Amino acid sequence: MAIMHLYYQNVAANAVVDLMTDGAAGALNGRFIRRNSRCSIAIEASAAGGAEYRVFTQNRTIIERSVCDGGGTDGVYPNLNEKAVPFAVAAGEILTVEVREIAGAGTVDVMGTLLVNPG
């Protein structure tokens, strides 16, 4: 089981970032799924309606573009028990968590919690 905290501060207006490679922690090895896994993700943005996210691999879209919960506090990661979206990932896939700033008027901070549970 691996838990990853994903964070990107100040996603610029209309920018697109990958939390698995561009986040504050740099490129995460956890994006390489070695065994079939059950995953859960929770993502929050610091501004309501300020960002959307999608989760995909090189082969398929897992979660279509969805608006991030707003009102999160910068640097405080969302709780999986309250906001998790579950999904499955197959062995050999490379996970991408893409975030897009959609307000177009400034910057937004994005925090996420990702759980990868093999099996």
PDB file of C-alpha atoms in Angstrom:
ATOM      1  CA  MET A   1       0.000   0.000   0.000  1.00  0.00           C
ATOM      2  CA  ALA A   2       1.306   3.441  -0.923  1.00  0.00           C
ATOM      3  CA  ILE A   3      -0.146   6.807   0.028  1.00  0.00           C
ATOM      4  CA  MET A   4       0.992   9.832  -1.939  1.00  0.00           C
ATOM      5  CA  HIS A   5       0.302  13.471  -1.183  1.00  0.00           C
ATOM      6  CA  LEU A   6       0.037  15.458  -4.391  1.00  0.00           C
ATOM      7  CA  TYR A   7       0.545  19.221  -4.299  1.00  0.00           C
ATOM      8  CA  TYR A   8       0.929  21.997  -6.828  1.00  0.00           C
ATOM      9  CA  GLN A   9       1.018  25.590  -5.658  1.00  0.00           C
ATOM     10  CA  ASN A  10      -0.158  28.394  -7.918  1.00  0.00           C
ATOM     11  CA  VAL A  11      -1.429  26.608 -11.008  1.00  0.00           C
ATOM     12  CA  ALA A  12      -1.448  29.538 -13.421  1.00  0.00           C
ATOM     13  CA  ALA A  13      -4.548  30.722 -15.268  1.00  0.00           C
ATOM     14  CA  ASN A  14      -5.583  28.186 -17.919  1.00  0.00           C
ATOM     15  CA  ALA A  15      -2.499  26.008 -17.245  1.00  0.00           C
ATOM     16  CA  VAL A  16      -2.474  22.204 -17.254  1.00  0.00           C
ATOM     17  CA  VAL A  17      -0.168  20.264 -14.891  1.00  0.00           C
ATOM     18  CA  ASP A  18       0.395  16.587 -14.086  1.00  0.00           C
ATOM     19  CA  LEU A  19       0.464  16.087 -10.315  1.00  0.00           C
ATOM     20  CA  MET A  20       2.405  12.826 -10.743  1.00  0.00           C
ATOM     21  CA  THR A  21       5.355  14.491 -12.522  1.00  0.00           C
ATOM     22  CA  ASP A  22       5.074  18.269 -12.043  1.00  0.00           C
ATOM     23  CA  GLY A  23       4.032  18.510  -8.383  1.00  0.00           C
ATOM     24  CA  ALA A  24       6.030  19.957  -5.512  1.00  0.00           C
ATOM     25  CA  ALA A  25       7.577  16.536  -4.755  1.00  0.00           C
ATOM     26  CA  GLY A  26       8.807  16.118  -8.327  1.00  0.00           C
ATOM     27  CA  ALA A  27       8.198  13.009 -10.414  1.00  0.00           C
ATOM     28  CA  LEU A  28       6.695  10.255  -8.259  1.00  0.00           C
ATOM     29  CA  ASN A  29       7.652   6.613  -8.819  1.00  0.00           C
ATOM     30  CA  GLY A  30       4.200   5.687  -7.549  1.00  0.00           C
ATOM     31  CA  ARG A  31       2.829   6.537 -10.980  1.00  0.00           C
ATOM     32  CA  PHE A  32       4.238   3.231 -12.272  1.00  0.00           C
ATOM     33  CA  ILE A  33       1.690   0.569 -11.338  1.00  0.00           C
ATOM     34  CA  ARG A  34       3.467  -2.774 -11.049  1.00  0.00           C
ATOM     35  CA  ARG A  35       0.497  -4.956 -10.011  1.00  0.00           C
ATOM     36  CA  ASN A  36      -3.252  -4.732 -10.488  1.00  0.00           C
ATOM     37  CA  SER A  37      -4.319  -2.200  -7.868  1.00  0.00           C
ATOM     38  CA  ARG A  38      -7.334  -0.659  -6.224  1.00  0.00           C
ATOM     39  CA  CYS A  39      -6.831   3.075  -5.902  1.00  0.00           C
ATOM     40  CA  SER A  40      -8.616   6.007  -4.300  1.00  0.00           C
ATOM     41  CA  ILE A  41      -8.042   9.698  -4.916  1.00  0.00           C
ATOM     42  CA  ALA A  42      -9.313  12.868  -3.259  1.00  0.00           C
ATOM     43  CA  ILE A  43      -8.481  16.278  -4.746  1.00  0.00           C
ATOM     44  CA  GLU A  44      -9.252  19.781  -3.475  1.00  0.00           C
ATOM     45  CA  ALA A  45      -8.525  23.226  -4.852  1.00  0.00           C
ATOM     46  CA  SER A  46      -8.090  26.439  -2.904  1.00  0.00           C
ATOM     47  CA  ALA A  47     -10.848  28.164  -4.886  1.00  0.00           C
ATOM     48  CA  ALA A  48     -14.329  26.903  -5.716  1.00  0.00           C
ATOM     49  CA  GLY A  49     -14.734  26.312  -9.445  1.00  0.00           C
ATOM     50  CA  GLY A  50     -11.056  27.087  -9.978  1.00  0.00           C
ATOM     51  CA  ALA A  51      -9.782  23.740 -11.223  1.00  0.00           C
ATOM     52  CA  GLU A  52     -10.770  20.457 -12.789  1.00  0.00           C
ATOM     53  CA  TYR A  53      -8.946  17.145 -12.864  1.00  0.00           C
ATOM     54  CA  ARG A  54      -8.885  13.901 -14.777  1.00  0.00           C
ATOM     55  CA  VAL A  55      -7.143  10.606 -14.116  1.00  0.00           C
ATOM     56  CA  PHE A  56      -5.879   8.482 -16.981  1.00  0.00           C
ATOM     57  CA  THR A  57      -3.169   6.090 -18.128  1.00  0.00           C
ATOM     58  CA  GLN A  58      -1.495   5.745 -21.493  1.00  0.00           C
ATOM     59  CA  ASN A  59      -4.277   3.318 -22.503  1.00  0.00           C
ATOM     60  CA  ARG A  60      -7.514   4.662 -21.048  1.00  0.00           C
ATOM     61  CA  THR A  61      -9.330   7.419 -19.217  1.00  0.00           C
ATOM     62  CA  ILE A  62     -10.198   6.417 -15.653  1.00  0.00           C
ATOM     63  CA  ILE A  63     -11.935   9.558 -14.360  1.00  0.00           C
ATOM     64  CA  GLU A  64     -13.270  12.034 -16.927  1.00  0.00           C
ATOM     65  CA  ARG A  65     -12.683  15.762 -16.440  1.00  0.00           C
ATOM     66  CA  SER A  66     -14.332  16.655 -13.133  1.00  0.00           C
ATOM     67  CA  VAL A  67     -14.414  19.864 -11.112  1.00  0.00           C
ATOM     68  CA  CYS A  68     -12.207  19.796  -7.993  1.00  0.00           C
ATOM     69  CA  ASP A  69     -13.854  20.453  -4.661  1.00  0.00           C
ATOM     70  CA  GLY A  70     -13.161  24.073  -3.791  1.00  0.00           C
ATOM     71  CA  GLY A  71     -12.476  25.816  -0.531  1.00  0.00           C
ATOM     72  CA  GLY A  72      -9.494  23.693   0.439  1.00  0.00           C
ATOM     73  CA  THR A  73      -6.763  25.188   2.586  1.00  0.00           C
ATOM     74  CA  ASP A  74      -3.356  25.529   0.931  1.00  0.00           C
ATOM     75  CA  GLY A  75      -1.135  22.677   2.085  1.00  0.00           C
ATOM     76  CA  VAL A  76      -3.909  20.696   3.828  1.00  0.00           C
ATOM     77  CA  TYR A  77      -4.510  17.392   2.069  1.00  0.00           C
ATOM     78  CA  PRO A  78      -8.057  16.043   1.637  1.00  0.00           C
ATOM     79  CA  ASN A  79      -9.197  13.099   3.740  1.00  0.00           C
ATOM     80  CA  LEU A  80      -9.742   9.859   1.812  1.00  0.00           C
ATOM     81  CA  ASN A  81     -12.460   8.806   4.267  1.00  0.00           C
ATOM     82  CA  GLU A  82     -14.571  11.800   3.277  1.00  0.00           C
ATOM     83  CA  LYS A  83     -13.842  12.534  -0.382  1.00  0.00           C
ATOM     84  CA  ALA A  84     -12.278   9.482  -2.031  1.00  0.00           C
ATOM     85  CA  VAL A  85     -13.154   8.412  -5.557  1.00  0.00           C
ATOM     86  CA  PRO A  86     -12.232   4.719  -6.011  1.00  0.00           C
ATOM     87  CA  PHE A  87     -10.901   3.203  -9.248  1.00  0.00           C
ATOM     88  CA  ALA A  88      -8.838   0.271 -10.504  1.00  0.00           C
ATOM     89  CA  VAL A  89      -5.525   0.344 -12.371  1.00  0.00           C
ATOM     90  CA  ALA A  90      -3.990  -2.590 -14.237  1.00  0.00           C
ATOM     91  CA  ALA A  91      -0.414  -3.807 -13.878  1.00  0.00           C
ATOM     92  CA  GLY A  92       1.992  -2.025 -16.222  1.00  0.00           C
ATOM     93  CA  GLU A  93      -0.030   1.171 -16.548  1.00  0.00           C
ATOM     94  CA  ILE A  94       1.430   4.614 -15.840  1.00  0.00           C
ATOM     95  CA  LEU A  95      -0.926   6.811 -13.843  1.00  0.00           C
ATOM     96  CA  THR A  96      -1.463  10.472 -14.745  1.00  0.00           C
ATOM     97  CA  VAL A  97      -3.401  12.964 -12.603  1.00  0.00           C
ATOM     98  CA  GLU A  98      -3.924  16.044 -14.749  1.00  0.00           C
ATOM     99  CA  VAL A  99      -5.170  19.319 -13.255  1.00  0.00           C
ATOM    100  CA  ARG A 100      -6.397  22.271 -15.309  1.00  0.00           C
ATOM    101  CA  GLU A 101      -7.037  25.779 -13.943  1.00  0.00           C
ATOM    102  CA  ILE A 102     -10.423  26.786 -15.362  1.00  0.00           C
ATOM    103  CA  ALA A 103     -11.290  30.149 -13.780  1.00  0.00           C
ATOM    104  CA  GLY A 104      -8.836  31.948 -16.068  1.00  0.00           C
ATOM    105  CA  ALA A 105      -8.477  34.803 -13.626  1.00  0.00           C
ATOM    106  CA  GLY A 106      -5.561  33.920 -11.386  1.00  0.00           C
ATOM    107  CA  THR A 107      -3.868  30.984  -9.733  1.00  0.00           C
ATOM    108  CA  VAL A 108      -5.150  28.077  -7.689  1.00  0.00           C
ATOM    109  CA  ASP A 109      -3.457  25.684  -5.251  1.00  0.00           C
ATOM    110  CA  VAL A 110      -4.284  21.988  -5.643  1.00  0.00           C
ATOM    111  CA  MET A 111      -3.861  19.303  -2.995  1.00  0.00           C
ATOM    112  CA  GLY A 112      -4.543  15.600  -3.438  1.00  0.00           C
ATOM    113  CA  THR A 113      -4.284  12.317  -1.582  1.00  0.00           C
ATOM    114  CA  LEU A 114      -3.772   9.139  -3.612  1.00  0.00           C
ATOM    115  CA  LEU A 115      -3.888   5.615  -2.229  1.00  0.00           C
ATOM    116  CA  VAL A 116      -2.562   2.713  -4.327  1.00  0.00           C
ATOM    117  CA  ASN A 117      -3.414  -0.673  -2.837  1.00  0.00           C
ATOM    118  CA  PRO A 118      -2.062  -3.664  -4.842  1.00  0.00           C
ATOM    119  CA  GLY A 119      -4.299  -6.668  -5.083  1.00  0.00           C
TER     120      GLY A 119
END
